[in-house]
Amino acid sequence: MEKLDFLIIGAGPSGMYFAKKCQEFKKKYKLIEKKKVIGGQPMALYPDKIVYDYPNTKEIISRQIIKKLRKGIKQIYINQSVKKIVFKNGKFDVFLTKEQKILADKIVIATGLGSFSFNPLMIKEAKGKENIIYSVKNVRMFRNKSVIVLGGGDSAVDWANQLTKIAAAVTLVHRREELRASQSDISLLKKNNVELLLNWTPDRLIVNDTLSIRNNLTGSLRQIPYDYIIVQYGFKIEGAIPSFLRGIKVTSNNKIIVDKNQQTNITNIFAIGDCCFYDNKENTMASGINEADKILSKNISKK
């Protein structure tokens, strides 16, 4: 039976960072990912998006982060997941889907958001439209195009600012009076010549790729031609907590509750990244890295 210092579950940025550090400190580890690709949310949703919250960088493309993290990780296994965890004699017997059993001293859960679905644009004509998208896989498709971004959070503002570098025109439409993003990013919208329309709600789609929007204060209508619409209304986490995590305390929306050291209610099972919860947690790449470092500092000797 294979014996590990750490079993890391989930190959998103936080899990990959933890595995990379285990490799550097010559710890026995295994990083497993149930999907056929690594990189978690950044690679699944926005591989070409500029990220501003990654440690020690001013800005970096998502796929470049994953490429940097992947370098040096030797014990990584995709299309592999956990069936069962049994605590025995102070260690964990872990049964994997490919009929493999390992013995681990500690387990680090970095499974991210799990399954989720995007909150849709609630216009019946929008369903099935190929140029109305929810995640951006390739920014080059927007070159010299007219793009409407719907939403008022960080992601919507980030995309609006980034796309001004290649798109012919960018319009940001938000149903409220104020945006929910950092003031510095909001200030960039004007500098980047983004047309900002606050207090407007999408009303319907008109032929020839035109979006009709309604002013929430006056009821007046306006029509905006577009090549693409990017919907950034967030997403809804779906599904029950995996069976192997039963017994671990979670919130009402299945976030794993951890203490100041990222420890769950089960000794030597930790959680990092978007899958965990504690007071005042920020869901950023930087916070996931910091959470990993907290575990590493207390459980890895630098000898």
GROMACS .gro file of C-alpha atoms in nm:
model
  303
    1MET     CA    1   0.000   0.000   0.000
    2GLU     CA    2   0.128   0.345  -0.093
    3LYS     CA    3   0.199   0.567   0.211
    4LEU     CA    4   0.174   0.946   0.184
    5ASP     CA    5   0.240   1.249   0.397
    6PHE     CA    6  -0.036   1.436   0.212
    7LEU     CA    7  -0.322   1.341  -0.015
    8ILE     CA    8  -0.442   1.652  -0.201
    9ILE     CA    9  -0.789   1.635  -0.353
   10GLY     CA   10  -0.851   1.881  -0.635
   11ALA     CA   11  -0.609   2.019  -0.897
   12GLY     CA   12  -0.717   2.381  -0.912
   13PRO     CA   13  -0.471   2.662  -0.827
   14SER     CA   14  -0.479   2.603  -0.449
   15GLY     CA   15  -0.432   2.226  -0.472
   16MET     CA   16  -0.159   2.260  -0.734
   17TYR     CA   17   0.025   2.516  -0.525
   18PHE     CA   18   0.014   2.285  -0.223
   19ALA     CA   19   0.142   1.992  -0.431
   20LYS     CA   20   0.423   2.204  -0.575
   21LYS     CA   21   0.538   2.292  -0.223
   22CYS     CA   22   0.524   1.926  -0.118
   23GLN     CA   23   0.749   1.847  -0.414
   24GLU     CA   24   0.993   2.121  -0.314
   25PHE     CA   25   1.007   1.999   0.047
   26LYS     CA   26   1.043   1.635  -0.065
   27LYS     CA   27   0.723   1.519   0.101
   28LYS     CA   28   0.537   1.212  -0.017
   29TYR     CA   29   0.216   1.330  -0.175
   30LYS     CA   30  -0.039   1.259  -0.442
   31LEU     CA   31  -0.256   1.519  -0.615
   32ILE     CA   32  -0.575   1.378  -0.762
   33GLU     CA   33  -0.832   1.542  -0.989
   34LYS     CA   34  -1.165   1.384  -1.078
   35LYS     CA   35  -1.186   1.565  -1.412
   36LYS     CA   36  -0.976   1.491  -1.719
   37VAL     CA   37  -0.815   1.835  -1.711
   38ILE     CA   38  -0.638   2.031  -1.439
   39GLY     CA   39  -0.660   2.399  -1.351
   40GLY     CA   40  -1.000   2.420  -1.184
   41GLN     CA   41  -1.222   2.724  -1.232
   42PRO     CA   42  -0.961   2.942  -1.410
   43MET     CA   43  -0.912   2.691  -1.691
   44ALA     CA   44  -1.277   2.589  -1.707
   45LEU     CA   45  -1.426   2.940  -1.711
   46TYR     CA   46  -1.168   3.202  -1.805
   47PRO     CA   47  -0.832   3.067  -1.932
   48ASP     CA   48  -0.759   3.393  -2.118
   49LYS     CA   49  -0.870   3.630  -1.842
   50ILE     CA   50  -0.619   3.865  -1.685
   51VAL     CA   51  -0.588   3.791  -1.311
   52TYR     CA   52  -0.487   4.070  -1.074
   53ASP     CA   53  -0.495   3.887  -0.740
   54TYR     CA   54  -0.220   3.628  -0.790
   55PRO     CA   55   0.068   3.673  -0.543
   56ASN     CA   56   0.383   3.854  -0.656
   57THR     CA   57   0.245   3.954  -0.995
   58LYS     CA   58   0.079   4.273  -1.113
   59GLU     CA   59  -0.125   4.090  -1.374
   60ILE     CA   60  -0.109   3.747  -1.536
   61ILE     CA   61  -0.322   3.536  -1.771
   62SER     CA   62  -0.504   3.245  -1.602
   63ARG     CA   63  -0.354   2.975  -1.822
   64GLN     CA   64  -0.005   3.108  -1.745
   65ILE     CA   65  -0.072   3.061  -1.372
   66ILE     CA   66  -0.168   2.697  -1.425
   67LYS     CA   67   0.134   2.640  -1.649
   68LYS     CA   68   0.368   2.780  -1.382
   69LEU     CA   69   0.207   2.572  -1.108
   70ARG     CA   70   0.214   2.254  -1.316
   71LYS     CA   71   0.590   2.273  -1.362
   72GLY     CA   72   0.762   2.051  -1.106
   73ILE     CA   73   0.455   1.858  -0.987
   74LYS     CA   74   0.531   1.491  -1.049
   75GLN     CA   75   0.259   1.312  -0.853
   76ILE     CA   76  -0.056   1.427  -1.028
   77TYR     CA   77  -0.336   1.195  -1.135
   78ILE     CA   78  -0.636   1.303  -1.343
   79ASN     CA   79  -0.972   1.129  -1.386
   80GLN     CA   80  -0.932   0.993  -1.034
   81SER     CA   81  -1.149   1.054  -0.731
   82VAL     CA   82  -1.209   0.937  -0.375
   83LYS     CA   83  -1.468   0.669  -0.298
   84LYS     CA   84  -1.420   0.641   0.075
   85ILE     CA   85  -1.201   0.765   0.361
   86VAL     CA   86  -1.156   0.555   0.676
   87PHE     CA   87  -0.974   0.688   0.983
   88LYS     CA   88  -0.765   0.407   1.129
   89ASN     CA   89  -0.479   0.404   1.383
   90GLY     CA   90  -0.419   0.778   1.351
   91LYS     CA   91  -0.400   0.770   0.971
   92PHE     CA   92  -0.641   0.763   0.677
   93ASP     CA   93  -0.715   0.466   0.455
   94VAL     CA   94  -0.825   0.623   0.130
   95PHE     CA   95  -0.999   0.422  -0.140
   96LEU     CA   96  -0.978   0.568  -0.491
   97THR     CA   97  -1.203   0.504  -0.790
   98LYS     CA   98  -0.943   0.309  -0.985
   99GLU     CA   99  -0.932   0.029  -0.728
  100GLN     CA  100  -0.636   0.184  -0.554
  101LYS     CA  101  -0.587   0.217  -0.180
  102ILE     CA  102  -0.343   0.453  -0.012
  103LEU     CA  103  -0.248   0.543   0.344
  104ALA     CA  104  -0.224   0.915   0.419
  105ASP     CA  105  -0.112   1.105   0.727
  106LYS     CA  106  -0.302   1.419   0.625
  107ILE     CA  107  -0.563   1.514   0.369
  108VAL     CA  108  -0.599   1.853   0.202
  109ILE     CA  109  -0.931   1.918   0.028
  110ALA     CA  110  -0.909   2.171  -0.255
  111THR     CA  111  -1.214   2.079  -0.461
  112GLY     CA  112  -1.319   2.433  -0.544
  113LEU     CA  113  -1.682   2.515  -0.610
  114GLY     CA  114  -1.777   2.166  -0.721
  115SER     CA  115  -2.068   2.147  -0.966
  116PHE     CA  116  -2.239   2.474  -1.054
  117SER     CA  117  -2.462   2.633  -1.316
  118PHE     CA  118  -2.459   2.990  -1.445
  119ASN     CA  119  -2.740   3.225  -1.355
  120PRO     CA  120  -2.898   3.280  -1.698
  121LEU     CA  121  -3.010   3.583  -1.892
  122MET     CA  122  -3.386   3.564  -1.837
  123ILE     CA  123  -3.496   3.649  -2.188
  124LYS     CA  124  -3.665   3.369  -2.379
  125GLU     CA  125  -3.503   3.468  -2.709
  126ALA     CA  126  -3.158   3.427  -2.552
  127LYS     CA  127  -3.178   3.051  -2.509
  128GLY     CA  128  -2.955   2.867  -2.753
  129LYS     CA  129  -2.796   3.180  -2.900
  130GLU     CA  130  -2.432   3.098  -2.975
  131ASN     CA  131  -2.319   3.458  -2.941
  132ILE     CA  132  -2.459   3.490  -2.587
  133ILE     CA  133  -2.196   3.334  -2.363
  134TYR     CA  134  -2.131   3.282  -1.994
  135SER     CA  135  -1.764   3.184  -1.987
  136VAL     CA  136  -1.484   3.309  -2.210
  137LYS     CA  137  -1.247   3.045  -2.346
  138ASN     CA  138  -1.076   3.253  -2.614
  139VAL     CA  139  -1.059   3.634  -2.610
  140ARG     CA  140  -0.950   3.646  -2.975
  141MET     CA  141  -1.310   3.584  -3.080
  142PHE     CA  142  -1.391   3.942  -2.972
  143ARG     CA  143  -1.134   4.113  -3.192
  144ASN     CA  144  -1.292   4.414  -3.366
  145LYS     CA  145  -1.638   4.310  -3.239
  146SER     CA  146  -1.907   4.498  -3.048
  147VAL     CA  147  -1.949   4.337  -2.705
  148ILE     CA  148  -2.210   4.387  -2.434
  149VAL     CA  149  -2.118   4.274  -2.083
  150LEU     CA  150  -2.410   4.216  -1.846
  151GLY     CA  151  -2.347   4.232  -1.471
  152GLY     CA  152  -2.207   4.458  -1.203
  153GLY     CA  153  -1.954   4.254  -1.007
  154ASP     CA  154  -1.577   4.216  -1.027
  155SER     CA  155  -1.588   3.968  -1.314
  156ALA     CA  156  -1.812   4.185  -1.531
  157VAL     CA  157  -1.598   4.493  -1.471
  158ASP     CA  158  -1.274   4.299  -1.532
  159TRP     CA  159  -1.399   4.165  -1.865
  160ALA     CA  160  -1.524   4.504  -1.976
  161ASN     CA  161  -1.184   4.659  -1.907
  162GLN     CA  162  -0.984   4.375  -2.061
  163LEU     CA  163  -1.187   4.354  -2.382
  164THR     CA  164  -1.135   4.720  -2.467
  165LYS     CA  165  -0.785   4.617  -2.579
  166ILE     CA  166  -0.920   4.412  -2.869
  167ALA     CA  167  -1.294   4.479  -2.918
  168ALA     CA  168  -1.432   4.756  -3.138
  169ALA     CA  169  -1.674   4.866  -2.864
  170VAL     CA  170  -1.762   4.751  -2.512
  171THR     CA  171  -2.082   4.833  -2.325
  172LEU     CA  172  -2.137   4.737  -1.961
  173VAL     CA  173  -2.501   4.711  -1.853
  174HIS     CA  174  -2.602   4.678  -1.487
  175ARG     CA  175  -2.951   4.685  -1.338
  176ARG     CA  176  -2.848   4.875  -1.023
  177GLU     CA  177  -2.721   5.223  -0.945
  178GLU     CA  178  -2.378   5.106  -0.827
  179LEU     CA  179  -2.124   4.846  -0.937
  180ARG     CA  180  -1.993   4.585  -0.693
  181ALA     CA  181  -1.625   4.604  -0.784
  182SER     CA  182  -1.312   4.777  -0.663
  183GLN     CA  183  -1.307   5.153  -0.712
  184SER     CA  184  -0.980   5.135  -0.904
  185ASP     CA  185  -1.131   4.894  -1.158
  186ILE     CA  186  -1.446   5.104  -1.186
  187SER     CA  187  -1.233   5.411  -1.256
  188LEU     CA  188  -1.064   5.223  -1.540
  189LEU     CA  189  -1.396   5.186  -1.720
  190LYS     CA  190  -1.400   5.556  -1.810
  191LYS     CA  191  -1.032   5.557  -1.897
  192ASN     CA  192  -1.085   5.258  -2.127
  193ASN     CA  193  -1.388   5.417  -2.296
  194VAL     CA  194  -1.634   5.154  -2.177
  195GLU     CA  195  -1.991   5.272  -2.219
  196LEU     CA  196  -2.140   5.228  -1.870
  197LEU     CA  197  -2.517   5.199  -1.842
  198LEU     CA  198  -2.645   5.180  -1.484
  199ASN     CA  199  -3.009   5.126  -1.385
  200TRP     CA  200  -3.079   4.943  -1.712
  201THR     CA  201  -3.225   4.592  -1.744
  202PRO     CA  202  -3.222   4.366  -2.053
  203ASP     CA  203  -3.574   4.359  -2.195
  204ARG     CA  204  -3.568   4.151  -2.512
  205LEU     CA  205  -3.364   4.055  -2.816
  206ILE     CA  206  -3.450   4.205  -3.151
  207VAL     CA  207  -3.360   4.066  -3.492
  208ASN     CA  208  -3.018   4.139  -3.637
  209ASP     CA  209  -2.846   4.090  -3.299
  210THR     CA  210  -2.980   4.390  -3.113
  211LEU     CA  211  -3.046   4.400  -2.739
  212SER     CA  212  -3.333   4.613  -2.611
  213ILE     CA  213  -3.280   4.740  -2.256
  214ARG     CA  214  -3.524   4.920  -2.026
  215ASN     CA  215  -3.436   5.203  -1.787
  216ASN     CA  216  -3.546   5.110  -1.435
  217LEU     CA  217  -3.622   5.471  -1.339
  218THR     CA  218  -3.800   5.607  -1.645
  219GLY     CA  219  -3.916   5.294  -1.828
  220SER     CA  220  -3.761   5.423  -2.151
  221LEU     CA  221  -3.614   5.174  -2.398
  222ARG     CA  222  -3.283   5.171  -2.578
  223GLN     CA  223  -3.149   4.939  -2.847
  224ILE     CA  224  -2.785   4.826  -2.862
  225PRO     CA  225  -2.645   4.629  -3.159
  226TYR     CA  226  -2.394   4.359  -3.063
  227ASP     CA  227  -2.177   4.080  -3.196
  228TYR     CA  228  -2.149   3.909  -2.856
  229ILE     CA  229  -2.312   3.933  -2.515
  230ILE     CA  230  -2.117   3.812  -2.212
  231VAL     CA  231  -2.347   3.733  -1.919
  232GLN     CA  232  -2.180   3.770  -1.579
  233TYR     CA  233  -2.467   3.713  -1.337
  234GLY     CA  234  -2.274   3.468  -1.120
  235PHE     CA  235  -2.357   3.103  -1.067
  236LYS     CA  236  -2.542   2.865  -0.841
  237ILE     CA  237  -2.361   2.581  -0.665
  238GLU     CA  238  -2.536   2.251  -0.720
  239GLY     CA  239  -2.542   1.902  -0.579
  240ALA     CA  240  -2.489   1.741  -0.240
  241ILE     CA  241  -2.158   1.715  -0.060
  242PRO     CA  242  -1.954   1.416  -0.186
  243SER     CA  243  -2.009   1.100   0.015
  244PHE     CA  244  -1.644   1.078   0.121
  245LEU     CA  245  -1.682   1.414   0.299
  246ARG     CA  246  -1.972   1.310   0.516
  247GLY     CA  247  -1.891   1.374   0.878
  248ILE     CA  248  -1.715   1.699   0.794
  249LYS     CA  249  -1.903   2.010   0.907
  250VAL     CA  250  -2.026   2.231   0.625
  251THR     CA  251  -2.234   2.544   0.578
  252SER     CA  252  -2.585   2.546   0.433
  253ASN     CA  253  -2.438   2.574   0.082
  254ASN     CA  254  -2.185   2.294   0.141
  255LYS     CA  255  -1.875   2.502   0.209
  256ILE     CA  256  -1.636   2.318   0.442
  257ILE     CA  257  -1.602   2.495   0.777
  258VAL     CA  258  -1.241   2.542   0.887
  259ASP     CA  259  -1.061   2.709   1.177
  260LYS     CA  260  -0.778   2.964   1.160
  261ASN     CA  261  -0.535   2.689   1.059
  262GLN     CA  262  -0.760   2.553   0.780
  263GLN     CA  263  -0.839   2.252   0.998
  264THR     CA  264  -1.182   2.090   0.959
  265ASN     CA  265  -1.366   1.931   1.251
  266ILE     CA  266  -1.171   1.612   1.175
  267THR     CA  267  -0.808   1.619   1.287
  268ASN     CA  268  -0.556   1.624   1.000
  269ILE     CA  269  -0.817   1.692   0.732
  270PHE     CA  270  -0.775   2.044   0.597
  271ALA     CA  271  -0.955   2.250   0.332
  272ILE     CA  272  -0.831   2.539   0.117
  273GLY     CA  273  -0.958   2.753  -0.168
  274ASP     CA  274  -1.317   2.808  -0.276
  275CYS     CA  275  -1.443   2.489  -0.110
  276CYS     CA  276  -1.389   2.619   0.246
  277PHE     CA  277  -1.547   2.879   0.471
  278TYR     CA  278  -1.440   3.093   0.764
  279ASP     CA  279  -1.538   3.442   0.880
  280ASN     CA  280  -1.433   3.721   0.641
  281LYS     CA  281  -1.296   3.480   0.382
  282GLU     CA  282  -1.215   3.624   0.040
  283ASN     CA  283  -1.266   3.397  -0.260
  284THR     CA  284  -0.954   3.489  -0.453
  285MET     CA  285  -0.651   3.300  -0.577
  286ALA     CA  286  -0.437   3.491  -0.331
  287SER     CA  287  -0.645   3.376  -0.034
  288GLY     CA  288  -0.622   3.013  -0.151
  289ILE     CA  289  -0.243   3.040  -0.167
  290ASN     CA  290  -0.231   3.198   0.179
  291GLU     CA  291  -0.450   2.920   0.318
  292ALA     CA  292  -0.215   2.659   0.173
  293ASP     CA  293   0.082   2.838   0.328
  294LYS     CA  294  -0.084   2.828   0.671
  295ILE     CA  295  -0.100   2.448   0.656
  296LEU     CA  296   0.249   2.419   0.512
  297SER     CA  297   0.405   2.638   0.780
  298LYS     CA  298   0.271   2.420   1.060
  299ASN     CA  299   0.306   2.078   0.901
  300ILE     CA  300   0.618   2.083   0.681
  301SER     CA  301   0.970   2.110   0.810
  302LYS     CA  302   1.217   2.293   0.587
  303LYS     CA  303   1.508   2.075   0.691
   0.00000   0.00000   0.00000
